[in-house]
CSV table of C-alpha atoms and ligand atoms in Angstrom, one decimal:
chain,number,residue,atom,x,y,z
A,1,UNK,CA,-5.7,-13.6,19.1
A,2,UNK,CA,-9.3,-13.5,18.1
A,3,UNK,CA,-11.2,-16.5,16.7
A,4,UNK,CA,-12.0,-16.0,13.2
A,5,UNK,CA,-14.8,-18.5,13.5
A,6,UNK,CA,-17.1,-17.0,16.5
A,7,UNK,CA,-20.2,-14.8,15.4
A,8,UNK,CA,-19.5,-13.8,12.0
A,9,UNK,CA,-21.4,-11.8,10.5
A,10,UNK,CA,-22.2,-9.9,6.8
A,11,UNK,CA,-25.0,-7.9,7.8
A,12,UNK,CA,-24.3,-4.1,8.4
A,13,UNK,CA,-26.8,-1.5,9.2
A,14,UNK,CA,-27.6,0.7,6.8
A,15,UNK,CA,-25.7,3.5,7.2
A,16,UNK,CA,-29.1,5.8,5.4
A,17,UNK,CA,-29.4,8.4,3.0
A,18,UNK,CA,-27.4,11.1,5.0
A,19,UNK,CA,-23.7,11.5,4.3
A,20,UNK,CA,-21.3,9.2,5.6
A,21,UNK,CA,-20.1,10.8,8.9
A,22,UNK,CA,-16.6,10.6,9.1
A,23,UNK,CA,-14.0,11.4,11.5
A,24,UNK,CA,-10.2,11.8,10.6
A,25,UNK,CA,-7.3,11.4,13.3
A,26,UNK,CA,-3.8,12.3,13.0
A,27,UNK,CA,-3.2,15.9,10.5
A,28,UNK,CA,0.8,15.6,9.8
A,29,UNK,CA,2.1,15.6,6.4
A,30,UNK,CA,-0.6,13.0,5.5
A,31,UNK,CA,-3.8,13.4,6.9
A,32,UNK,CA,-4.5,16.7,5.8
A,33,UNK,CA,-4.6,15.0,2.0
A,34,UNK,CA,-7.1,12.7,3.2
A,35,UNK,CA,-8.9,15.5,4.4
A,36,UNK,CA,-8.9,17.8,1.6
A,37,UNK,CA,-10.1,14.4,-0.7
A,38,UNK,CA,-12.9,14.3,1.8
A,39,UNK,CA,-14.0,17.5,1.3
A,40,UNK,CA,-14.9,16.5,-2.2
A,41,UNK,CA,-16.8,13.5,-2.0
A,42,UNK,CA,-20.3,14.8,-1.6
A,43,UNK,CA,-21.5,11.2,-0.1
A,44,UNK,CA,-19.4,11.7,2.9
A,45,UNK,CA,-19.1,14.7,6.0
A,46,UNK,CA,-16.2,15.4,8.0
A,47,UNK,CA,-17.8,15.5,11.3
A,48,UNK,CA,-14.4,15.5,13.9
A,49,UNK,CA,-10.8,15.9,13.3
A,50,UNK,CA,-8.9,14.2,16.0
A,51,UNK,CA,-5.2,14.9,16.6
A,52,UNK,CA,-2.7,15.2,19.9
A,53,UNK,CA,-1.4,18.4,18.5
A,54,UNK,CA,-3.8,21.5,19.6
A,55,UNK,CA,-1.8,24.0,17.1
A,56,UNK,CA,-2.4,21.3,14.1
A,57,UNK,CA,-6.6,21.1,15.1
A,58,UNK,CA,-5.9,25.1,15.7
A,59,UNK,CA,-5.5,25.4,11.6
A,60,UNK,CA,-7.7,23.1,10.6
A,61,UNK,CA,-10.5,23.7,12.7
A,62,UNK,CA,-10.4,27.4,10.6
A,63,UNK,CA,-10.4,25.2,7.6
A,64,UNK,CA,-13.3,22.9,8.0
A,65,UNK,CA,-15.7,25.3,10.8
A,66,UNK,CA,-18.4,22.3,10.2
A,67,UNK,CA,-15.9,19.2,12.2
A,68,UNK,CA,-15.9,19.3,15.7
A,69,UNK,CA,-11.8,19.1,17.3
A,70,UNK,CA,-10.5,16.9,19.8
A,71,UNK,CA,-7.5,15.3,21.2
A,72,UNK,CA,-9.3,12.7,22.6
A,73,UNK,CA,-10.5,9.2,20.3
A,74,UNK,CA,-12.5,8.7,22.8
A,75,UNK,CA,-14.7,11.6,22.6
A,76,UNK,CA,-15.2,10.8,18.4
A,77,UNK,CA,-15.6,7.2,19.0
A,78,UNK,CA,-18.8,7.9,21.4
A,79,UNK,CA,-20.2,9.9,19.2
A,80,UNK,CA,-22.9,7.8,17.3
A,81,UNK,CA,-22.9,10.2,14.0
A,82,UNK,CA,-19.5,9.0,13.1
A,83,UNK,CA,-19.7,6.1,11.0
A,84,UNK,CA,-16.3,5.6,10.1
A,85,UNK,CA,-12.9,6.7,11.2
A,86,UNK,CA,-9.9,7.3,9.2
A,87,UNK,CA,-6.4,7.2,10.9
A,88,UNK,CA,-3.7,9.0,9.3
A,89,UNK,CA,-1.3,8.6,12.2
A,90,UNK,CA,2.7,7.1,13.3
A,91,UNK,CA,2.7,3.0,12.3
A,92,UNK,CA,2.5,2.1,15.8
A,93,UNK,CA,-0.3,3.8,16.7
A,94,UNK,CA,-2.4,1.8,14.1
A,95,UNK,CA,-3.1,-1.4,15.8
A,96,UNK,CA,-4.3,0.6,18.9
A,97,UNK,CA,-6.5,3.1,17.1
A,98,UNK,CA,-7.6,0.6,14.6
A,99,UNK,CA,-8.9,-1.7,17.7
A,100,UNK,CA,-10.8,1.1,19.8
A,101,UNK,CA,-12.8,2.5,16.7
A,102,UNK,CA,-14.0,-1.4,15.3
A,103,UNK,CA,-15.0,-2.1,19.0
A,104,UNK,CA,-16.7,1.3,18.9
A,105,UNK,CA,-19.1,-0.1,15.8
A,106,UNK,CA,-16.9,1.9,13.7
A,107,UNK,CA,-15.5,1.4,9.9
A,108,UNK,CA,-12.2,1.6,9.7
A,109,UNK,CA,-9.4,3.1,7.2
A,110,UNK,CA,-6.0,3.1,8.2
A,111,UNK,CA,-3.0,4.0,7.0
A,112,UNK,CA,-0.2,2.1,5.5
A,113,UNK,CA,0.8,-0.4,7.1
A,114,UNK,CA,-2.1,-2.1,8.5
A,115,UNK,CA,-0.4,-3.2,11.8
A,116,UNK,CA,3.0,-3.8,13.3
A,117,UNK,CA,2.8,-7.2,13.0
A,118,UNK,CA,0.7,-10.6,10.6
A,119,UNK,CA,-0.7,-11.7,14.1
A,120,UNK,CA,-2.3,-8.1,14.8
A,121,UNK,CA,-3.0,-7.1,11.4
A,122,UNK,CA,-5.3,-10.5,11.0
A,123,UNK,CA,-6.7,-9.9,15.0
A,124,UNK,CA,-7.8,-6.4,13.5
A,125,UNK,CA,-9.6,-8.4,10.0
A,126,UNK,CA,-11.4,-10.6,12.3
A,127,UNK,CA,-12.4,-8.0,14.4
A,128,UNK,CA,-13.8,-6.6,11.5
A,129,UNK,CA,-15.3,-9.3,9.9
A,130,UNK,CA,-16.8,-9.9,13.8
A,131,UNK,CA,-18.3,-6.5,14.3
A,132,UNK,CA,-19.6,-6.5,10.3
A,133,UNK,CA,-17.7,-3.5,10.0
A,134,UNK,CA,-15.6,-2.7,6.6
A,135,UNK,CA,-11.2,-2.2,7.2
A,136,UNK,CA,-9.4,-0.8,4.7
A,137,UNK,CA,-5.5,-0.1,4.3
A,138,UNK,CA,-4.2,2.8,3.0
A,139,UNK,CA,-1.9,1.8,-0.2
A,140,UNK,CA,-2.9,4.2,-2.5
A,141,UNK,CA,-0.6,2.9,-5.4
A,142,UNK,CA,-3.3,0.4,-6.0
A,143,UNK,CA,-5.4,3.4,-7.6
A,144,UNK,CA,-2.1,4.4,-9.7
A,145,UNK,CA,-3.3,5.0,-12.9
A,146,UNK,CA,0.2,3.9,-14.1
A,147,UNK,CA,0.5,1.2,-11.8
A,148,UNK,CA,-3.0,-0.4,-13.2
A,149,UNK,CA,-1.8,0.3,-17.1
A,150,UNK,CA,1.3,-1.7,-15.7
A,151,UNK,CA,-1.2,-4.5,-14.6
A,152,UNK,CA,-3.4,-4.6,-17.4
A,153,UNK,CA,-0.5,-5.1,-19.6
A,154,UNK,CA,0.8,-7.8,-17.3
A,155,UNK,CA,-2.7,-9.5,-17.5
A,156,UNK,CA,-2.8,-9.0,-21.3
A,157,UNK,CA,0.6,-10.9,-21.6
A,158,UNK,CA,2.8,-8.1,-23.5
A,159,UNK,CA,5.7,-8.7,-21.8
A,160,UNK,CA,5.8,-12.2,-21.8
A,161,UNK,CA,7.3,-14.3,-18.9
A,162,UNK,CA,8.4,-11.4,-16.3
A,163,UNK,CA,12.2,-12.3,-15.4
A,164,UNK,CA,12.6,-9.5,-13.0
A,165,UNK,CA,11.8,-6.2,-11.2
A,166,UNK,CA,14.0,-3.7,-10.4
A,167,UNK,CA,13.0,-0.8,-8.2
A,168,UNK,CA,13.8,2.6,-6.6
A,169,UNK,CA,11.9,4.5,-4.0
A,170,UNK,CA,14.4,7.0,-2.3
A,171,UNK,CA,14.1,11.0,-1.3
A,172,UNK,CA,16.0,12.7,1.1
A,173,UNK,CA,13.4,12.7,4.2
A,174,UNK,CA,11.2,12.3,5.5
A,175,UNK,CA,12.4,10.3,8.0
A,176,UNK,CA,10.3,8.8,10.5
A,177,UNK,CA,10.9,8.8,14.1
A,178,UNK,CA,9.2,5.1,15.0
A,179,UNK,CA,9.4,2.5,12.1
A,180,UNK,CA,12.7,2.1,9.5
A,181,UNK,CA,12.4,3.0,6.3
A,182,UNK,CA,11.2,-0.7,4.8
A,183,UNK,CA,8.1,-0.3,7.1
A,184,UNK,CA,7.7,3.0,5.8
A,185,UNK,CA,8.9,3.2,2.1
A,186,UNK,CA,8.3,-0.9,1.6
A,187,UNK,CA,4.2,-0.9,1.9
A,188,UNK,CA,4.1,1.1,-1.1
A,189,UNK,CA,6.3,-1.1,-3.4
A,190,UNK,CA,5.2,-4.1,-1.5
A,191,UNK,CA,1.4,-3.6,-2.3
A,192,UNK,CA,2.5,-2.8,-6.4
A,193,UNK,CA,3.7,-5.9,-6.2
A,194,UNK,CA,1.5,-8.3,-4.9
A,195,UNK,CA,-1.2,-6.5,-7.2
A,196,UNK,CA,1.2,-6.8,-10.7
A,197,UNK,CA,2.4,-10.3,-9.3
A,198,UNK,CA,-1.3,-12.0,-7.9
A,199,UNK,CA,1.8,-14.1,-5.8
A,200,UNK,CA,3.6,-13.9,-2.5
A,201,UNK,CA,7.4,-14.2,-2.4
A,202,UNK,CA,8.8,-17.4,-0.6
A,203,UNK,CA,12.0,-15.7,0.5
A,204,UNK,CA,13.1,-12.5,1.4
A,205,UNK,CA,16.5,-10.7,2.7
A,206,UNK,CA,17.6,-7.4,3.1
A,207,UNK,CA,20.3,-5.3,3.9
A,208,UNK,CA,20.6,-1.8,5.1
A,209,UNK,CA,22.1,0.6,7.7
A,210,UNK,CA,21.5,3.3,10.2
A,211,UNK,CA,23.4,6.0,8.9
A,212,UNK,CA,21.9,8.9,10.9
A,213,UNK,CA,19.5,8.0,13.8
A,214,UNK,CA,20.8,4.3,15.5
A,215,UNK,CA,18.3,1.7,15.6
A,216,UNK,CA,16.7,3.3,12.4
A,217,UNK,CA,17.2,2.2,9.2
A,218,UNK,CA,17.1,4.6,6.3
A,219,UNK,CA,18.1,2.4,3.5
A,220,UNK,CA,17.4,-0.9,2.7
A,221,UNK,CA,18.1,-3.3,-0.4
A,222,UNK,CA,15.4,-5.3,-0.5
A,223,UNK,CA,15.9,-8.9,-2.5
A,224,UNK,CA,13.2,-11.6,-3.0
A,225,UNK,CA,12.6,-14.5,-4.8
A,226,UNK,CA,9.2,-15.9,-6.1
A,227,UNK,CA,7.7,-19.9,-7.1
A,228,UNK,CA,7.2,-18.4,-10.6
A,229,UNK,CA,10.9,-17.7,-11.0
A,230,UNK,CA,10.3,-14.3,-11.0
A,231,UNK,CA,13.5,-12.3,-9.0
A,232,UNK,CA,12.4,-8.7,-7.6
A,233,UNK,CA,15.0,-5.9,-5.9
A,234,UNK,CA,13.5,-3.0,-4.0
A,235,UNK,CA,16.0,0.4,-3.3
A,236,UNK,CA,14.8,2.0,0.2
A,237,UNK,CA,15.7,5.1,1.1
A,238,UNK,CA,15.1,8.3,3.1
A,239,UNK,CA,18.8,9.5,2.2
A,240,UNK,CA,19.5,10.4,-1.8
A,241,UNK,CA,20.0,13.6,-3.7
A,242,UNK,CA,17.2,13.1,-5.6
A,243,UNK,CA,13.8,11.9,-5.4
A,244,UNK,CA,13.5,8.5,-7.7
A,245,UNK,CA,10.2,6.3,-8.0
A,246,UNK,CA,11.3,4.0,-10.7
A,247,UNK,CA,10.7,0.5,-11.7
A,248,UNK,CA,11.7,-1.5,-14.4
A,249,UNK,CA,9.7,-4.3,-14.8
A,250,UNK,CA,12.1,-6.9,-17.9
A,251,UNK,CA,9.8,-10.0,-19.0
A,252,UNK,CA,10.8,-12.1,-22.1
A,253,UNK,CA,8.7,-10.3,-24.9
A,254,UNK,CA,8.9,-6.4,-23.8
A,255,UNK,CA,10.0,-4.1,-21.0
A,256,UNK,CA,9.0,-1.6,-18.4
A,257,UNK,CA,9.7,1.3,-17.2
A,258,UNK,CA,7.4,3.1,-14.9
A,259,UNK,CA,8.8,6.1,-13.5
A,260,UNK,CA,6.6,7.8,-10.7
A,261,UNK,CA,5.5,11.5,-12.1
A,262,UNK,CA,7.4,11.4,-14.8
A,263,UNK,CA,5.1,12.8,-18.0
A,264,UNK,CA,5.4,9.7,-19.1
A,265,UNK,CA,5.2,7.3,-16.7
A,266,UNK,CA,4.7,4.8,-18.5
A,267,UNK,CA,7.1,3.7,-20.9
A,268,UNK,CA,6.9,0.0,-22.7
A,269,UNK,CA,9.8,-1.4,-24.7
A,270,UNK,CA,9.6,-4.0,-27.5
A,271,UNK,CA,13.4,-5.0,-26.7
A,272,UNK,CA,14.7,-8.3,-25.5
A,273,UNK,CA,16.8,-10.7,-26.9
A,274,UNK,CA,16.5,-13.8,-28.4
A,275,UNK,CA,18.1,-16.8,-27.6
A,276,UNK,CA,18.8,-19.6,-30.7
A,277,UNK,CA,19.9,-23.5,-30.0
A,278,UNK,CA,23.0,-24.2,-30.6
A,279,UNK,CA,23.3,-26.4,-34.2
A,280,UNK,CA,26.8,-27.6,-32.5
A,281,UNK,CA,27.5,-28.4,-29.3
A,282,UNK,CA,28.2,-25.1,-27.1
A,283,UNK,CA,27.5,-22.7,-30.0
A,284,UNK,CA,24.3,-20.7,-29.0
A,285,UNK,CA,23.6,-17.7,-30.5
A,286,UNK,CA,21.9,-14.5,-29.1
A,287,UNK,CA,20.5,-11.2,-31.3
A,288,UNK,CA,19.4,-8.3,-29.6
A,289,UNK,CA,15.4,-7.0,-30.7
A,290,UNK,CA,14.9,-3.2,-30.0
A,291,UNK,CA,11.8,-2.0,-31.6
A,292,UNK,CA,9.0,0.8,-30.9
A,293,UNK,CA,9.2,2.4,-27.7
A,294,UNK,CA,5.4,3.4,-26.7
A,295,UNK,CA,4.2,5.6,-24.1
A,296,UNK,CA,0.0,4.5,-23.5
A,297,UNK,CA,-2.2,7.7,-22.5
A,298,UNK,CA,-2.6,7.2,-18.6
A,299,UNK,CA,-5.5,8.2,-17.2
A,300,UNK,CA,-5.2,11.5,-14.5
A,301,UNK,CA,-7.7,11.0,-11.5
A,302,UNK,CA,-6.5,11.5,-8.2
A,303,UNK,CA,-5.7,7.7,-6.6
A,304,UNK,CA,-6.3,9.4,-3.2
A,305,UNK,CA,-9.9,10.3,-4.1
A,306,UNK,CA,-10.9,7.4,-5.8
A,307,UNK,CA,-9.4,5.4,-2.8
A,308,UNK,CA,-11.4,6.8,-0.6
A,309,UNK,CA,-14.7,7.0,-2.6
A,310,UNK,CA,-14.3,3.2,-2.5
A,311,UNK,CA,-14.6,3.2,1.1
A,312,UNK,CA,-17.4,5.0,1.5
A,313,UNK,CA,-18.9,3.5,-1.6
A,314,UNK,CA,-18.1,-0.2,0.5
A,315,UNK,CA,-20.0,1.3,3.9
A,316,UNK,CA,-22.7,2.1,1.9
A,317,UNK,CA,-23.3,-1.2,0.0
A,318,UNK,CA,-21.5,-3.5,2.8
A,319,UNK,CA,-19.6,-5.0,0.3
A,320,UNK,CA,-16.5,-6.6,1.9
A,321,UNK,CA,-13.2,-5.4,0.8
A,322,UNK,CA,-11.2,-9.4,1.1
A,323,UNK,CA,-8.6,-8.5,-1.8
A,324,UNK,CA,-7.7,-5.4,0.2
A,325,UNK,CA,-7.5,-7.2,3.3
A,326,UNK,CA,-5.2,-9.7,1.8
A,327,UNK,CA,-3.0,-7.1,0.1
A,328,UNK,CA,-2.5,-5.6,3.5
A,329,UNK,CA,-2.0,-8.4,5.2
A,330,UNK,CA,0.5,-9.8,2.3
A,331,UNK,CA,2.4,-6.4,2.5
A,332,UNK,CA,2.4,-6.7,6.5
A,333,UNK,CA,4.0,-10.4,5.9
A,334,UNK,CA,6.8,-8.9,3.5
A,335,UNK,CA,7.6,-6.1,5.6
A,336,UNK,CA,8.2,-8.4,8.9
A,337,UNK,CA,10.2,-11.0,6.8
A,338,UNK,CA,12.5,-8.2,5.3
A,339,UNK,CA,12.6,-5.9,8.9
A,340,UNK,CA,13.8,-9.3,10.1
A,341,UNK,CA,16.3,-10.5,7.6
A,342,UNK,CA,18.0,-6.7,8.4
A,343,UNK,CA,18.0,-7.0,11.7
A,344,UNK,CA,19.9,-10.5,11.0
A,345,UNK,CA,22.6,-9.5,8.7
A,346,UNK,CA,20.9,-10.3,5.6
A,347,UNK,CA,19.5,-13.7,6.4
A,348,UNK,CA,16.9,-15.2,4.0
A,349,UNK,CA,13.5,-15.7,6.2
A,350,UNK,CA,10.9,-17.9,4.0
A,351,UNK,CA,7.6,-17.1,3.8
A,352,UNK,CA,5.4,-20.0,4.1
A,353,UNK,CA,2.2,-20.1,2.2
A,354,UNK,CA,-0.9,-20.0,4.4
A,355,UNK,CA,-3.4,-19.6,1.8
A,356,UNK,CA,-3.4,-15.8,1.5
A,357,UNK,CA,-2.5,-16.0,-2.1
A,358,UNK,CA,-5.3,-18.1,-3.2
A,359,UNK,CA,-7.2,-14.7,-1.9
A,360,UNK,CA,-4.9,-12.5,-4.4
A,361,UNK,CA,-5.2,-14.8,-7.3
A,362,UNK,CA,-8.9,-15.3,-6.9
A,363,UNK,CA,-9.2,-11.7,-7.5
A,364,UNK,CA,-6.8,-10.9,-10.3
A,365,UNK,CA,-8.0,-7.0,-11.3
A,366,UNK,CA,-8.6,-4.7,-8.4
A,367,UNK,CA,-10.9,-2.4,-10.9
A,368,UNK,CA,-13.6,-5.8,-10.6
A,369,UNK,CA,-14.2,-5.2,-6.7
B,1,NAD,N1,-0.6,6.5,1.4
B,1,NAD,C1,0.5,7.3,1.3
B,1,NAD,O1,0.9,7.6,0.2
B,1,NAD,C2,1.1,7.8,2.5
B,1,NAD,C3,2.0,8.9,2.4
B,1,NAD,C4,2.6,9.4,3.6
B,1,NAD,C5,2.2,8.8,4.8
B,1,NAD,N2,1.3,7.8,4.9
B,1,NAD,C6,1.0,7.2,6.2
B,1,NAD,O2,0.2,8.1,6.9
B,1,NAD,C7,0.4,7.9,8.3
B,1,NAD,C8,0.9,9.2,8.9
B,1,NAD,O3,2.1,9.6,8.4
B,1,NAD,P1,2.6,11.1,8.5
B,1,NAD,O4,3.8,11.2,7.7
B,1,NAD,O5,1.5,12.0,8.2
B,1,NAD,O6,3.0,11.2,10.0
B,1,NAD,P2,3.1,12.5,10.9
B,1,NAD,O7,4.1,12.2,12.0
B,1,NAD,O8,3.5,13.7,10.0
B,1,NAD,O9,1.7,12.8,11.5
B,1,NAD,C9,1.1,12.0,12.4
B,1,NAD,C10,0.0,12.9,13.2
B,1,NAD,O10,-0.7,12.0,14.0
B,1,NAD,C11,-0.9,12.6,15.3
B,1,NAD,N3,-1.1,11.6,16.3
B,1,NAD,C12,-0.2,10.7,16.8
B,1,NAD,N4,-0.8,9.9,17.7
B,1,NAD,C13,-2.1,10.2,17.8
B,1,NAD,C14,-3.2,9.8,18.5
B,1,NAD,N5,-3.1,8.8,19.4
B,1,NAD,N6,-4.4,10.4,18.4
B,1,NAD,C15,-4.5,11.5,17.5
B,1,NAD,N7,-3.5,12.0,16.8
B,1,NAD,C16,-2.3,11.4,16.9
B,1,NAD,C17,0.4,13.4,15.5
B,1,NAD,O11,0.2,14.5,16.4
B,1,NAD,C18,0.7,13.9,14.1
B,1,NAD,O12,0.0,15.2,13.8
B,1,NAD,C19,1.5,6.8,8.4
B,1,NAD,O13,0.8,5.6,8.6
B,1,NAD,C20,2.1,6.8,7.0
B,1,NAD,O14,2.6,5.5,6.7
B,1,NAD,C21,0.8,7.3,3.8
């Protein structure tokens, strides 16, 4: 584990006026996104594409003739006109990667998750913070125009005290050969969460099964419980009929649903129900409220693109990305505890507060980094 303390430093080099020479490894069903977002962002250059598969670096060395192909890291990391590497590869690959390029002088973007466990995932942020180089995780949903309507409104306090959140993220595929499906599916709810929330759970517990490949998950029923009171259920799943990115988000004022490219995605409800004394002893009464249903206009950039124009935007002005940090360390934290609690039956596992969510709550709207 490294020591946080020794030679830290906020000075970066200037990277300079020329384009931000990047270098993207791994081109499966994710990288090539990253790649074609690249392609866009006029204050970066794809200089290598890196990936073990010679047919994959066959089809897109036609696409981008100006990168250079390998199948060797080593051959991008010594090249001193790559400033930054993104890795788009399997989960437990990402520590190892992640490591080689910082101790390269590299920047860093990697993938969701940030590492396969809290002690690697905060050995990589020190290594970071050592080398005065910027690392950035991959949860796009943070750039969700619906997911930051969501959050402004939870700022703005129009739903009131949140009670709970219920959500779904299932599809049939794509299942992944190395990690279950809560290390997989879970970053993405996970990081929503912590953004909405600005607050850690302090308990989680999950249950699941293997039903096709043994030893891998591919569902999981995520539960966890927060200080506030606030009670959250995550659906995992890589096995349904039909795909589902749904959240409802019930608070005492209004109600959310936010339902993943849906046309509107968006949906707040001015429903609850009120709760009156009782004037005699056990006679409470409850009425229902359901008023306007709205659907806000939602902005329509691409999260992808504006994700990564922050990190070249952050190599440029060395601004450090903490809140990112955090969030990926947070969502690292919840997916351990909840891996765990399913490997255990269904056992609650605590999560102790270690100061990580003074970092979240210091920095309540992502769009102020
Ligand atoms: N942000 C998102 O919305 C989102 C969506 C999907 C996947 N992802 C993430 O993207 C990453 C990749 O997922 P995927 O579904 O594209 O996986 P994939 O298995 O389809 O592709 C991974 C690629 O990496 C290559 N590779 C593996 N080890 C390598 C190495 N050492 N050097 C170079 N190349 C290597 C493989 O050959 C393969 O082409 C994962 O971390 C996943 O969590 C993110």
């Amino acid at each position: 584990m490294l020591n946080p303390a020794v030679a830290i430093t906020d000075a970066r080099e200037a990277v300079g006026p020329q384009p931000v020479g990047i270098a993207v490894v791994g081109l499966g069903y994710w990288g090539p996104n990253l790649l074609r977002v690249l392609g866009d962002n006029l204050d970066a250059e794809v200089r290598w594409i890196c990936d073990l598969d010679t047919e994959r670096l066959g089809k897109y060395r036609r696409r981008h003739p100006e990168a250079r192909v390998t199948t060797r890291i080593a051959r991008v990391l010594a090249d001193p006109a790559v400033d930054a590497v993104i890795i788009a590869t399997p989960v437990h690959t990402h520590y190892h990667l992640a490591d080689q390029a910082l101790r390269a002088g590299k920047h860093v973007f990697v993938e969701k998750p940030l590492a396969p466990s809290t002690e690697l995932a905060d050995d990589l942020a020190a290594l970071a913070t050592q080398r005065g180089r910027i690392l950035m995780c991959g949860h796009t949903f943070l750039y969700s125009p619906p997911v930051r309507a969501v959050k402004r409104m939870i700022e703005a306090g129009t739903l009131g005290d949140i009670f709970f959140i219920s959500s779904s993220r299932v599809n049939l595929g794509l299942h992944q050969r190395d990690v279950s499906v809560i290390w997989d599916l879970g970053p993405h709810d996970f990081s929503i969460l912590v953004y909405w929330l600005s607050e850690l759970p302090t308990a989680m517990r999950a249950v699941g099964r293997d039903s096709i490949v043994k030893g891998i998950a591919d569902v999981a029923f995520v539960t966890m419980s927060f200080a506030s009171g606030i009670v959250v259920n995550v659906e995992l799943s890589w096995l349904a009929p039909s795909k589902l990115r749904r959240t409802v988000l019930v608070g005492s004022e209004r109600m959310v649903i936010y339902d993943d490219g849906a046309p509107e995605p968006v949906r707040l409800f001015d429903r609850g129900v009120v709760y009156r004394d009782p004037e005699t002893f056990g006679e409470y009464h409850l009425s229902y409220r359901s008023g306007d249903v709205i659907s806000p206009r939602i902005d329509t950039y691409e999260p992808l693109s504006l994700e990564l124009g922050d990190f070249v935007s952050a190599i440029r002005t060395g601004e450090q990305m903490r809140f990112h940090t955090a969030v990926a360390r947070s969502v690292v934290r919840m997916v351990e505890a909840a891996d765990r609690s399913l490997r255990e039956g269904g056992r609650e596992v605590s999560l102790e507060d270690d100061g990580i969510v003074h970092q979240l709550t210091s920095r309540r709207e992502l769009a102020a980094i």
